[in-house]
Coordinates of C-alpha atoms and ligand atoms in Angstrom, one line a residue:
M1390 CA 22.2 -18.4 -3.9
T1391 CA 18.7 -18.3 -2.6
M1392 CA 16.4 -19.4 -4.8
Q1393 CA 13.0 -19.3 -3.3
D1394 CA 11.5 -21.9 -6.1
D1395 CA 8.9 -23.2 -3.6
A1396 CA 6.2 -20.6 -3.9
Y1397 CA 2.8 -20.9 -3.4
L1398 CA -0.6 -19.8 -2.4
K1399 CA -2.5 -20.1 1.1
C1400 CA -5.6 -19.1 2.5
I1401 CA -4.8 -16.8 5.5
D1402 CA -8.0 -18.4 7.3
P1403 CA -6.1 -21.0 9.9
Q1404 CA -9.6 -23.1 9.6
C1405 CA -9.5 -23.3 5.7
A1406 CA -5.9 -22.9 5.0
L1407 CA -6.2 -24.4 1.5
E1408 CA -3.1 -23.6 -0.7
Y1409 CA -3.0 -23.5 -4.4
P1410 CA -0.5 -23.4 -6.9
I1411 CA 1.5 -20.0 -7.6
E1412 CA -0.2 -20.5 -11.3
S1413 CA -3.7 -20.3 -10.0
A1414 CA -5.6 -17.8 -11.8
N1415 CA -7.8 -17.1 -8.9
V1416 CA -6.9 -14.2 -6.3
Q1417 CA -9.0 -15.3 -3.8
C1418 CA -9.3 -19.1 -1.9
E1419 CA -12.5 -21.0 -3.6
K1420 CA -14.3 -20.2 -0.1
G1421 CA -14.1 -16.7 -0.8
H1422 CA -11.6 -15.9 1.8
M1423 CA -7.9 -13.8 1.6
L1424 CA -5.1 -15.5 0.0
D1425 CA -1.2 -15.1 1.0
V1426 CA 1.8 -15.8 -1.4
K1427 CA 4.0 -18.1 1.0
Y1428 CA 7.5 -18.9 0.5
K1429 CA 9.1 -22.2 2.2
N1430 CA 12.9 -21.2 2.0
T1431 CA 14.1 -18.8 4.1
P1432 CA 16.3 -16.4 2.4
S1433 CA 20.1 -15.7 3.6
E1434 CA 20.9 -12.4 5.5
D1435 CA 23.6 -12.1 3.2
L1436 CA 21.3 -10.9 0.6
K1437 CA 21.4 -7.0 2.6
E1438 CA 24.7 -6.5 1.0
L1439 CA 23.5 -7.7 -2.6
F1440 CA 20.6 -5.2 -2.2
A1441 CA 22.4 -2.5 -1.1
K1442 CA 25.2 -3.1 -3.7
R1443 CA 22.5 -3.4 -6.7
G1444 CA 21.1 -0.2 -5.5
R1445 CA 24.8 1.4 -5.8
M1446 CA 25.7 -0.7 -9.4
D1447 CA 25.2 1.0 -12.9
E1448 CA 25.1 -1.9 -15.2
N1449 CA 22.0 -0.9 -17.1
I1450 CA 20.0 -3.7 -15.7
I1451 CA 16.6 -2.7 -14.9
F1452 CA 15.8 -5.3 -12.1
N1453 CA 18.6 -3.9 -10.3
E1454 CA 17.6 0.1 -10.5
S1455 CA 14.1 -1.0 -9.8
G1456 CA 13.1 -0.3 -6.1
V1457 CA 11.3 -3.1 -6.2
W1458 CA 12.9 -5.7 -8.4
R1459 CA 16.1 -4.8 -6.7
F1460 CA 14.9 -7.2 -3.5
R1461 CA 13.0 -10.0 -6.1
E1462 CA 14.4 -12.6 -3.9
L1463 CA 12.1 -11.9 -1.1
L1464 CA 9.4 -12.1 -3.7
N1465 CA 10.5 -14.7 -5.9
F1466 CA 6.8 -16.0 -6.9
C1467 CA 7.7 -16.6 -10.7
K1468 CA 10.0 -19.1 -9.2
I1469 CA 13.3 -17.9 -11.8
D1470 CA 17.1 -17.8 -11.4
T1471 CA 17.0 -14.3 -10.3
F1472 CA 20.7 -13.8 -11.1
N1473 CA 19.8 -14.6 -14.8
V1474 CA 19.0 -11.3 -16.6
E1475 CA 17.1 -13.2 -20.0
E1476 CA 15.1 -14.6 -17.4
C1477 CA 14.1 -11.4 -15.2
S1478 CA 13.9 -9.9 -18.8
K1479 CA 11.1 -12.8 -19.3
Y1480 CA 9.0 -12.3 -16.3
L1481 CA 9.6 -9.7 -14.4
V1482 CA 7.5 -6.7 -15.8
S1483 CA 8.9 -3.5 -15.0
L1484 CA 8.7 0.3 -16.2
D1485 CA 12.0 0.2 -17.3
G1486 CA 13.1 0.3 -13.5
A1487 CA 11.3 3.1 -12.4
E1488 CA 9.1 1.8 -9.7
G1489 CA 10.2 2.4 -6.4
R1490 CA 13.4 3.8 -7.9
Q1491 CA 13.4 7.3 -6.5
S1492 CA 11.6 6.4 -2.8
K1493 CA 13.6 6.3 -0.2
P1494 CA 13.2 8.2 3.5
Y1495 CA 14.1 11.6 3.7
H1496 CA 14.1 14.3 6.9
M1497 CA 11.9 16.9 6.4
S1498 CA 12.5 19.6 9.0
K1499 CA 9.4 21.7 9.0
V1500 CA 7.2 18.6 8.9
A1501 CA 8.8 17.3 12.2
E1502 CA 8.8 20.9 13.9
F1503 CA 4.7 21.0 12.8
V1504 CA 4.6 17.5 14.1
G1505 CA 6.3 18.2 17.6
I1506 CA 9.0 15.7 17.0
S1507 CA 13.3 16.3 16.7
T1508 CA 14.3 16.0 12.9
D1509 CA 16.7 13.3 13.8
N1510 CA 13.8 10.7 14.7
F1511 CA 11.2 11.4 11.8
W1512 CA 11.4 10.4 8.1
L1513 CA 9.1 10.6 5.3
Q1514 CA 9.1 8.3 2.2
P1515 CA 7.4 10.3 -0.6
E1516 CA 6.1 7.0 -3.0
G1517 CA 4.8 9.6 -5.1
Y1518 CA 7.7 10.0 -7.1
N1519 CA 6.7 6.3 -8.9
P1520 CA 6.1 6.5 -12.4
S1521 CA 2.9 6.8 -12.1
G1522 CA 2.6 9.4 -9.0
S1523 CA 2.0 6.7 -6.1
F1524 CA 2.8 3.6 -4.1
K1525 CA 0.8 1.6 -6.2
D1526 CA 3.4 1.0 -8.6
N1527 CA 5.2 -1.1 -6.0
G1528 CA 2.4 -3.5 -6.4
M1529 CA 1.2 -3.4 -10.0
A1530 CA 4.6 -4.1 -10.9
T1531 CA 4.4 -7.9 -9.1
A1532 CA 0.3 -7.8 -10.3
V1533 CA 1.0 -7.4 -13.7
T1534 CA 3.9 -10.1 -13.8
H1535 CA 1.7 -12.7 -12.1
A1536 CA -1.2 -11.9 -14.5
K1537 CA 1.6 -12.2 -17.4
L1538 CA 3.0 -15.3 -16.1
I1539 CA -0.7 -17.2 -16.3
H1540 CA -1.2 -15.3 -19.5
A1541 CA -4.0 -12.9 -18.8
K1542 CA -5.5 -11.3 -21.8
K1543 CA -7.4 -8.6 -19.7
I1544 CA -6.4 -6.8 -16.3
V1545 CA -9.2 -5.2 -14.6
C1546 CA -9.4 -3.0 -11.5
A1547 CA -11.7 -0.7 -9.4
S1548 CA -10.2 2.6 -8.4
T1549 CA -10.4 5.9 -6.3
G1550 CA -7.7 6.9 -9.2
N1551 CA -4.0 5.9 -8.4
T1552 CA -5.0 2.3 -9.1
S1553 CA -5.9 2.7 -12.4
A1554 CA -3.3 5.2 -13.7
S1555 CA -0.8 2.9 -12.6
A1556 CA -2.7 -0.4 -14.0
G1557 CA -3.0 1.7 -16.8
M1558 CA 0.2 2.3 -17.2
F1559 CA 1.7 -1.0 -16.7
A1560 CA -0.9 -2.8 -19.1
A1561 CA -0.1 -0.4 -22.0
N1562 CA 3.8 -1.2 -21.6
E1563 CA 3.0 -4.9 -21.8
G1564 CA 0.2 -4.4 -24.3
I1565 CA -2.4 -6.1 -22.0
D1566 CA -5.6 -4.4 -22.3
C1567 CA -7.0 -2.9 -19.2
D1568 CA -10.2 -2.1 -17.6
V1569 CA -11.2 0.5 -14.4
Y1570 CA -14.0 0.9 -13.3
I1571 CA -14.0 3.9 -11.4
P1572 CA -16.9 5.9 -9.3
A1573 CA -18.0 8.2 -11.7
G1574 CA -17.5 12.0 -10.7
Q1575 CA -15.5 11.4 -8.0
I1576 CA -11.7 10.7 -8.8
A1577 CA -8.9 13.6 -9.3
P1578 CA -8.9 14.8 -12.6
G1579 CA -5.2 14.2 -12.6
K1580 CA -5.9 10.6 -12.3
L1581 CA -8.5 10.1 -14.4
S1582 CA -6.7 11.9 -17.2
Q1583 CA -3.9 8.9 -16.4
A1584 CA -6.0 6.2 -17.0
Y1585 CA -7.2 7.5 -20.3
Q1586 CA -3.9 9.1 -21.4
F1587 CA -2.8 5.2 -21.2
G1588 CA -5.3 3.7 -22.9
A1589 CA -7.3 2.2 -20.7
Q1590 CA -11.1 1.3 -20.6
I1591 CA -12.9 3.3 -18.6
V1592 CA -16.2 2.1 -17.0
E1593 CA -18.3 4.2 -14.8
V1594 CA -20.0 3.5 -12.2
D1595 CA -22.9 5.2 -10.6
G1596 CA -21.9 5.1 -6.9
N1597 CA -18.8 5.3 -4.6
F1598 CA -15.2 2.8 -4.9
D1599 CA -16.8 0.1 -3.0
D1600 CA -20.0 0.0 -5.5
A1601 CA -17.3 0.0 -8.0
L1602 CA -15.4 -2.7 -6.7
K1603 CA -18.1 -5.0 -6.4
Q1604 CA -19.4 -4.3 -10.1
S1605 CA -15.3 -5.1 -11.3
L1606 CA -15.1 -8.3 -9.1
D1607 CA -18.3 -9.5 -10.8
D1608 CA -17.3 -8.6 -14.1
A1609 CA -14.2 -9.8 -13.7
Q1610 CA -15.7 -13.6 -12.7
K1611 CA -18.1 -13.1 -15.5
F1612 CA -16.0 -11.9 -18.6
G1613 CA -12.5 -13.7 -17.2
G1614 CA -10.7 -10.8 -16.5
Y1615 CA -7.4 -10.7 -14.2
T1616 CA -7.9 -8.5 -10.8
V1617 CA -5.3 -6.1 -9.9
N1618 CA -7.0 -4.4 -6.9
S1619 CA -5.1 -4.8 -3.7
I1620 CA -6.9 -8.4 -2.6
N1621 CA -4.7 -9.7 -5.3
P1622 CA -1.8 -11.5 -3.2
F1623 CA 0.7 -10.6 -5.7
R1624 CA 0.0 -6.6 -5.0
I1625 CA 0.7 -7.4 -1.8
E1626 CA 3.9 -9.0 -2.6
G1627 CA 5.5 -5.7 -4.3
Q1628 CA 4.5 -3.1 -1.9
K1629 CA 6.3 -5.1 0.8
T1630 CA 9.2 -3.4 -0.8
I1631 CA 7.8 0.3 0.7
P1632 CA 9.3 -0.8 4.3
F1633 CA 12.1 -3.0 2.6
R1634 CA 13.4 0.3 1.2
A1635 CA 12.9 2.3 4.6
L1636 CA 14.8 -0.5 6.4
E1637 CA 17.3 -0.8 4.3
Y1638 CA 18.0 3.0 4.3
L1639 CA 18.1 2.7 8.5
K1640 CA 20.4 -0.3 8.1
W1641 CA 17.5 -2.7 9.1
D1642 CA 17.2 -0.9 12.8
A1643 CA 13.6 -1.0 12.6
P1644 CA 12.1 2.3 13.9
D1645 CA 9.5 2.6 16.3
W1646 CA 6.5 3.5 14.0
I1647 CA 5.6 3.1 10.2
V1648 CA 2.6 5.3 9.6
Y1649 CA 0.3 4.7 6.8
P1650 CA -3.3 6.3 5.7
G1651 CA -5.8 3.9 5.5
G1652 CA -8.0 3.4 2.8
A1653 CA -8.5 -0.6 1.3
L1654 CA -5.9 -1.4 3.7
G1655 CA -3.4 -3.0 1.2
N1656 CA -0.2 -0.8 2.2
T1657 CA -1.1 -1.6 6.2
S1658 CA -1.5 -5.7 5.0
S1659 CA 1.9 -5.7 3.1
C1660 CA 3.7 -4.0 5.7
G1661 CA 2.1 -6.3 7.9
K1662 CA 3.6 -9.7 5.8
A1663 CA 7.1 -7.8 5.4
L1664 CA 7.4 -7.5 9.3
M1665 CA 6.5 -10.7 9.5
E1666 CA 8.5 -12.2 7.6
L1667 CA 11.3 -10.1 8.0
Y1668 CA 11.2 -10.9 11.8
E1669 CA 10.8 -14.8 11.5
W1670 CA 13.9 -14.9 9.1
G1671 CA 15.5 -12.7 11.7
W1672 CA 16.7 -9.7 9.6
I1673 CA 15.0 -7.4 12.0
K1674 CA 15.3 -7.8 16.0
K1675 CA 12.3 -5.2 16.7
I1676 CA 9.1 -5.2 15.6
P1677 CA 7.9 -1.4 14.3
R1678 CA 4.5 -0.8 15.4
I1679 CA 2.2 0.2 12.4
A1680 CA -0.1 3.1 12.8
V1681 CA -3.2 3.3 10.2
I1682 CA -4.4 6.8 10.0
N1683 CA -8.2 7.0 8.2
S1684 CA -10.2 9.9 7.4
E1685 CA -13.0 10.9 9.7
G1686 CA -15.3 10.5 7.0
A1687 CA -14.3 7.0 5.7
S1688 CA -13.2 5.6 9.3
T1689 CA -14.5 2.0 9.4
L1690 CA -11.3 0.5 10.6
S1691 CA -10.8 2.9 13.4
D1692 CA -14.3 2.6 14.5
L1693 CA -14.1 -1.0 14.6
Y1694 CA -10.6 -1.2 15.8
N1695 CA -11.4 1.0 18.9
G1696 CA -14.3 0.1 19.8
E1697 CA -16.4 2.6 18.6
F1698 CA -19.6 0.3 17.5
E1699 CA -21.1 -1.9 20.0
G1700 CA -18.3 -1.4 22.0
E1701 CA -16.4 -4.1 21.1
E1702 CA -12.8 -4.2 19.9
L1703 CA -12.3 -5.9 16.6
R1704 CA -9.2 -7.8 16.7
W1705 CA -7.7 -10.8 14.5
N1706 CA -7.9 -12.6 17.4
K1707 CA -4.8 -15.6 16.1
G1708 CA -7.6 -16.1 13.0
T1709 CA -10.4 -16.2 14.2
P1710 CA -11.6 -12.2 14.5
N1711 CA -15.2 -11.7 14.7
I1712 CA -16.9 -11.3 10.8
E1713 CA -20.0 -10.6 12.1
L1714 CA -19.4 -7.6 14.0
I1715 CA -17.8 -6.3 10.6
S1716 CA -21.2 -7.8 8.6
R1717 CA -23.2 -5.7 11.4
Y1718 CA -21.0 -2.7 11.2
Y1719 CA -21.9 -2.8 7.1
D1720 CA -25.3 -3.2 7.6
H1721 CA -25.2 -0.4 9.8
L1722 CA -24.0 1.9 7.1
D1723 CA -26.5 0.7 4.9
K1724 CA -29.5 1.1 7.2
E1725 CA -28.7 4.3 8.1
G1726 CA -27.5 5.3 4.7
I1727 CA -23.9 6.5 5.5
R1728 CA -21.8 6.9 2.9
P1729 CA -17.8 7.7 3.2
K1730 CA -17.6 11.2 2.9
T1731 CA -13.9 12.6 2.7
K1732 CA -12.1 15.4 0.5
A1733 CA -9.3 12.9 0.1
T1734 CA -10.8 10.6 -2.5
A1735 CA -7.8 8.4 -2.4
I1736 CA -9.4 6.8 0.9
Q1737 CA -13.0 7.6 0.6
I1738 CA -13.5 4.0 1.2
A1739 CA -16.3 2.4 3.6
R1740 CA -15.5 -1.4 2.7
P1741 CA -12.2 -2.1 3.2
A1742 CA -11.1 -5.3 1.2
N1743 CA -8.3 -5.8 3.0
I1744 CA -9.8 -5.3 6.4
L1745 CA -8.9 -9.2 7.8
K1746 CA -4.7 -8.6 6.6
A1747 CA -5.0 -5.2 8.3
L1748 CA -6.1 -6.7 11.4
R1749 CA -3.8 -9.7 11.0
A1750 CA -0.6 -7.0 10.9
L1751 CA -1.9 -4.6 13.9
E1752 CA -1.8 -8.1 16.1
F1753 CA 1.6 -8.3 14.9
T1754 CA 2.9 -5.2 15.3
K1755 CA 1.0 -3.6 18.3
G1756 CA -0.7 -1.4 16.0
V1757 CA -2.8 2.0 16.7
V1758 CA -5.6 3.1 14.3
T1759 CA -6.5 6.6 14.5
T1760 CA -8.6 9.4 12.5
V1761 CA -8.1 13.0 11.2
A1762 CA -10.4 15.7 9.6
D1763 CA -10.1 16.9 6.1
S1764 CA -8.8 20.3 7.3
E1765 CA -6.1 18.7 9.2
M1766 CA -5.1 16.8 6.2
L1767 CA -5.3 19.7 4.0
D1768 CA -2.5 21.2 6.7
G1769 CA -0.6 18.0 6.5
M1770 CA -0.2 18.3 3.0
S1771 CA 0.6 21.5 2.9
V1772 CA 3.3 21.6 5.2
V1773 CA 5.3 18.8 3.1
G1774 CA 5.0 20.8 0.3
L1775 CA 6.9 23.6 2.1
N1776 CA 9.5 21.0 2.6
G1777 CA 10.1 20.9 -1.3
F1778 CA 8.4 17.8 -1.7
D1779 CA 4.8 17.5 -3.3
C1780 CA 2.2 14.7 -1.9
E1781 CA -1.5 14.5 -2.1
M1782 CA -4.2 15.0 0.1
A1783 CA -4.6 11.4 1.3
S1784 CA -1.1 11.4 1.9
G1785 CA -1.4 14.2 4.6
A1786 CA -3.4 12.2 6.5
T1787 CA 0.0 10.3 7.7
V1788 CA 1.5 13.7 8.8
V1789 CA -1.0 15.0 10.4
G1790 CA -2.0 11.3 11.8
I1791 CA 1.8 11.4 13.3
K1792 CA 1.1 14.7 15.3
K1793 CA -2.5 13.7 16.6
L1794 CA -0.8 10.5 17.9
I1795 CA 2.3 12.2 19.5
S1796 CA 0.0 14.8 20.9
K1797 CA -1.8 11.8 22.6
G1798 CA 1.6 10.5 23.9
I1799 CA 0.6 7.3 21.8
I1800 CA 4.1 8.1 20.1
K1801 CA 6.6 9.3 22.4
K1802 CA 8.8 12.1 21.5
D1803 CA 12.2 10.5 21.4
D1804 CA 10.3 7.3 18.8
V1805 CA 12.0 6.9 15.6
V1806 CA 9.3 7.4 13.3
V1807 CA 9.0 7.0 9.5
G1808 CA 5.7 8.0 7.5
I1809 CA 4.9 6.8 4.3
L1810 CA 3.6 9.7 1.7
T1811 CA 1.2 7.6 -0.3
G1812 CA 1.1 9.5 -4.0
R1813 CA 1.7 13.0 -5.7
Q1814 CA -0.5 15.7 -5.6
K1815 CA -3.2 14.9 -8.8
D1816 CA -6.1 17.5 -7.8
A1817 CA -4.1 20.9 -9.0
M1818 CA -6.8 23.4 -7.6
L1819 CA -6.5 21.7 -4.3
P1820 CA -3.3 23.7 -3.0
V1821 CA -4.4 26.8 -5.0
E1822 CA -7.7 26.8 -2.6
Y1823 CA -6.2 25.8 0.5
H1824 CA -3.6 29.1 -0.2
R1825 CA -5.8 31.3 -1.5
N1826 CA -7.5 31.2 1.9
P1827 CA -5.8 33.1 4.5
E1828 CA -7.5 31.4 7.2
N1829 CA -5.7 28.0 6.3
K1830 CA -2.5 27.5 8.6
F1831 CA -0.1 27.0 6.0
A1832 CA -1.3 29.6 3.5
I1833 CA 0.6 32.2 1.4
P1834 CA -2.5 34.0 -0.3
P1835 CA -1.2 35.6 -3.7
K1836 CA -0.8 39.4 -3.6
N1837 CA -2.1 41.9 -6.2
Ligands
PLP550 C1 -4.3 3.8 -2.9 C2 -4.3 5.0 -1.9 C3 -4.1 5.0 -0.4 C4 -4.3 3.9 0.3 O1 -4.0 2.9 0.3 P1 -4.5 1.5 0.7 O2 -3.4 0.3 0.4 O3 -5.7 1.5 0.2 O4 -4.9 1.5 2.3 C5 -3.8 5.9 0.0 N1 -3.3 7.4 -0.4 C6 -3.2 7.1 -1.5 C7 -2.7 8.1 -2.6 C8 -3.7 6.1 -2.8 O5 -3.3 6.2 -3.8
ZN551 ZN1 -10.3 -19.9 2.8

């Protein structure tokens, strides 16, 4: 049995490298840096068999049904006996095993044709079929598990919508209070209504997501709330299971590419961490490249990574990224009054909190970053629908991002590609408006 009884927290800045016990209530290093959950043991590769078996077993053990906790040996920061169901029930937060349960890669022929790749080499993994309707449930299950471990009374988050829906859902299920900070008037009605439905306390912030995050962090500090945004390293642990499920489905034969939309870059960071760990343990022989797709209207990572600001290509640089370049970029946005602007509100973020972890992930995977326009994302969202799958506009970025990278020859025609569809449609009028306009590529306008 592999028990990771030696998990701890470590600052990601190699010059700082402070370490903390798992039971620490702070989600960041005291110098303000980001933290990683680290494990000392190398899990045995035999676990691959066990994970597959758990997925097939019908034993009414919710932790084996859960697409997150099925992999619990690889995220055992609670340091529990993972075979002891009673102990699992006491510690692990789960919505009756529903988180991550429905998500796996699918072939989508119409999308494959649209992006210009053979269906056999192309997979999309819909994370919208999570209980609250987005990938956020993967990481929220683990973040709320940690909140419970340290006896937090209240969880707090800022949100473009899906984080608040997910946090509200798990908090309600666990009987913990939940405050969600939202940019007033800027989140999809289907997401806002979920937060209300789950009994969360909504705090409306006059500003955008970046302003809401700042206020929520300040308030959490002042009033002792536990932050469950993706700066929380335990969120990142749960989100590692998104690539775990994709890789497991591909028999751990790594694809050439894994593609995500980029918002706060928690997904990018967790995918990078998952791949670093799996590669170090020898569970995968090849490192997939990560592609991050920004919206044109909120393109901080792309601008910095591709040298579109001051001509310097921002890199992790083995732990010494040019932080001043990032500060100057933000000063430039402030000075010019540039606000993030896209109809894909889930990725309408100008100050991605996980930018440094994302840079680390991109360095490890030789990643690429590009941007797409709103009209393209709507096409991407709509063609997914024609395959019988539902996704929201931000997830459409994955589709058209892949198309763009193929047309530029960066993704090769015979590469194996897995794209992540991050959430389901919660902005009911978007498809209606899209289809009413016959000019749109995939529109099927109503008849009368
Ligand atoms: C949160 C969210 C994103 C952005 O993910 P990050 O990890 O913050 O980059 C993208 N799509 C959807 C649907 C989301 O809810
Ligand atoms: Zn530090």
